[in-house]
PDB file of C-alpha atoms in Angstrom:
ATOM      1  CA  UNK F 116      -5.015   8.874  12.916  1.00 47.00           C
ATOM      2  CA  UNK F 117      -1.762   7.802  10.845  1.00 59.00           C
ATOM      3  CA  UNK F 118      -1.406   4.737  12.694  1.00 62.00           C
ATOM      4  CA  UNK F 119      -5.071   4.028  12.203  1.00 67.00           C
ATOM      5  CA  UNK F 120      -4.721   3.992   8.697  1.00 67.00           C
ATOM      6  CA  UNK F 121      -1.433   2.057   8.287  1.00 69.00           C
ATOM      7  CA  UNK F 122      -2.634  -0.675  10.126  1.00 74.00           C
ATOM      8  CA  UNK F 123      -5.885  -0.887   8.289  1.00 73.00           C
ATOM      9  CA  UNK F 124      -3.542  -0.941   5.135  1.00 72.00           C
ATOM     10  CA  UNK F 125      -1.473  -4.444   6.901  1.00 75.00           C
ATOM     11  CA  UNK F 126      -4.641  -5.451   8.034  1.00 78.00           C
ATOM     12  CA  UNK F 127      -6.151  -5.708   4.218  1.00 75.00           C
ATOM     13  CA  UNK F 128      -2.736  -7.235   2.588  1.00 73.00           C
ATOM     14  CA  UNK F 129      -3.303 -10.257   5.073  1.00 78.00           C
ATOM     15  CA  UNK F 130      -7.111 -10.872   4.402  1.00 79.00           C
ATOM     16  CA  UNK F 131      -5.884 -10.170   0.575  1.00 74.00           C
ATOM     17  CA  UNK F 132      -2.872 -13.177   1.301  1.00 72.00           C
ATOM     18  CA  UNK F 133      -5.451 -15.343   3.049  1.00 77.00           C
ATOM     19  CA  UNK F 134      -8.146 -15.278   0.227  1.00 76.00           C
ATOM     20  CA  UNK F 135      -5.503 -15.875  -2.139  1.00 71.00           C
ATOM     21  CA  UNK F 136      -4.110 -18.698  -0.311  1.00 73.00           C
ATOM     22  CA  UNK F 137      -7.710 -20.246  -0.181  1.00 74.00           C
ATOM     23  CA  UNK F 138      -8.011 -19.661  -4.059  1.00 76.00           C
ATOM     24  CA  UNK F 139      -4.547 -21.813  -4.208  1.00 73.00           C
ATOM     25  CA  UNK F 140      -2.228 -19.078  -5.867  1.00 68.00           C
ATOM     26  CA  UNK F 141       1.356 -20.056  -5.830  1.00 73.00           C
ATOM     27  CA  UNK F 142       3.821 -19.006  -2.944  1.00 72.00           C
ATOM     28  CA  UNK F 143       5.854 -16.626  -5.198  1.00 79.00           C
ATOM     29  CA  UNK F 144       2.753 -14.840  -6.568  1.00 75.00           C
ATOM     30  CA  UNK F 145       1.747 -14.315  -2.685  1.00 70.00           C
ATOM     31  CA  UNK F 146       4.979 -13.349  -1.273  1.00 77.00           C
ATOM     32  CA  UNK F 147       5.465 -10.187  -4.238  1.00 80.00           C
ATOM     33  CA  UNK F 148       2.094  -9.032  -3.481  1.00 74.00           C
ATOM     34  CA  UNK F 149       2.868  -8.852   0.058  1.00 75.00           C
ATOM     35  CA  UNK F 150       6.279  -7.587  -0.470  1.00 81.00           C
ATOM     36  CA  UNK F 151       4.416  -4.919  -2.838  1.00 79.00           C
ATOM     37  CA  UNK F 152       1.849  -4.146  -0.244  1.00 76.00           C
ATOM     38  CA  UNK F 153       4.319  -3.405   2.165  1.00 78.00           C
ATOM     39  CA  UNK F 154       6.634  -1.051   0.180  1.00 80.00           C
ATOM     40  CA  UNK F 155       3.251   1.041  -0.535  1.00 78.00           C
ATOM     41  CA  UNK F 156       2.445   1.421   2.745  1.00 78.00           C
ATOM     42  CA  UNK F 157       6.176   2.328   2.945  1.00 81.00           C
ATOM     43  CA  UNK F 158       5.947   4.876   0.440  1.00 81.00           C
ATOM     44  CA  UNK F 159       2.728   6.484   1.721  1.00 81.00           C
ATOM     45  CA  UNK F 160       3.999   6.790   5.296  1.00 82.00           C
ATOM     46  CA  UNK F 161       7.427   8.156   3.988  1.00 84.00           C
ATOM     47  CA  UNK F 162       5.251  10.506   1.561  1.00 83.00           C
ATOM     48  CA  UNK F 163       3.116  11.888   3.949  1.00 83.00           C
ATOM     49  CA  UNK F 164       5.888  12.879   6.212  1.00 86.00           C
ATOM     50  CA  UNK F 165       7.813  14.743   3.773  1.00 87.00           C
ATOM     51  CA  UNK F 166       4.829  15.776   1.711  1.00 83.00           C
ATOM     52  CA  UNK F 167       3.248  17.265   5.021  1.00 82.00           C
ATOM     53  CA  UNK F 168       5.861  19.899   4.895  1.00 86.00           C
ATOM     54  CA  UNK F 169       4.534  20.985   1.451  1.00 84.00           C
ATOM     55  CA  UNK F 170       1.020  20.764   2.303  1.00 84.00           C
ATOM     56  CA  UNK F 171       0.907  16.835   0.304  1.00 82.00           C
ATOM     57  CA  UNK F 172      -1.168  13.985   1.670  1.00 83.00           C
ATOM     58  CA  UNK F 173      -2.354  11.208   0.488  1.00 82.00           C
ATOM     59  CA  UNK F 174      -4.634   9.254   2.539  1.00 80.00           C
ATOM     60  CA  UNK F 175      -3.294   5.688   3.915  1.00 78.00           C
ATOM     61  CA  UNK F 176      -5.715   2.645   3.332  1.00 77.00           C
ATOM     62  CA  UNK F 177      -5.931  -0.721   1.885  1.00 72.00           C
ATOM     63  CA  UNK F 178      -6.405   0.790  -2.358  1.00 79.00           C
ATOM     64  CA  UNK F 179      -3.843   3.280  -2.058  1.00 78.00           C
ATOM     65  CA  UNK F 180      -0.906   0.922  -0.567  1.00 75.00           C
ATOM     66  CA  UNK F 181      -1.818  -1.445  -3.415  1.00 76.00           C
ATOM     67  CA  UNK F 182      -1.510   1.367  -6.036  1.00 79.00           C
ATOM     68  CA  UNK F 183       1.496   2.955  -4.149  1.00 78.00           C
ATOM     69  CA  UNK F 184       3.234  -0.659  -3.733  1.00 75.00           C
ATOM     70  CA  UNK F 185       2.073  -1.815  -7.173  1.00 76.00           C
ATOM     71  CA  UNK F 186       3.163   0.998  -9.580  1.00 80.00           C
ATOM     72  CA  UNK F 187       5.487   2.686  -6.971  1.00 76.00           C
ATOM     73  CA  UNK F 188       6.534   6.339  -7.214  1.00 79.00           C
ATOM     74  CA  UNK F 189       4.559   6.848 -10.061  1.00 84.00           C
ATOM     75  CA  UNK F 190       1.436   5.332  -8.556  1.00 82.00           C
ATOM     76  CA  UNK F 191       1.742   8.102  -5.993  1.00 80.00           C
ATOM     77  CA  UNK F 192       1.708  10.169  -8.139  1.00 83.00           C
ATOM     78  CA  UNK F 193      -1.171   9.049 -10.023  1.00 86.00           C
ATOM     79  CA  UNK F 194      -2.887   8.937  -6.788  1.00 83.00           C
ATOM     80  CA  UNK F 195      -1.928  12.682  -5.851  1.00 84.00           C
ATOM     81  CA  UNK F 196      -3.511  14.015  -9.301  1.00 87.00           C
ATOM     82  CA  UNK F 197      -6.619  12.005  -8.351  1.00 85.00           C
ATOM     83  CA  UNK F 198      -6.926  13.970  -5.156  1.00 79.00           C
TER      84      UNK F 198
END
């Protein structure tokens, strides 16, 4: 189900990257919000296997990786206390 989720979470930062592209936004705004969308779903994936040990998991979708990639570390966090 892991898999499921992480490529849900790729699947939303390209339909995110192609409506912004429509909208015109420039190629540098683009490129750090899929930079930051991939180091969230980083994070999460890295998170839940170390976190599983504890009995930690956060779930993997499109909101979370943009939290987790957005405010990093601390945005897991965040999202952890809002579990």
């Amino acid at each position: 189900m892991e898999g499921l989720g992480i490529l849900t979470g790729i699947l939303a930062i390209f339909i995110l990257w192609g409506i912004l592209k429509l909208l015109s936004v420039s190629t540098k705004t683009l490129m750090t919000l899929l930079w930051n969308g991939i180091v969230g779903l980083v994070l999460l994936f890295v998170f839940n296997l170390v976190g599983g040990i504890f009995g930690l998991q956060v779930e993997v979708n499109a909101l979370n990786s943009i939290v987790a990639g957005f405010f990093g570390i601390p945005g897991i966090i965040l999202l952890l206390i809002l579990q």
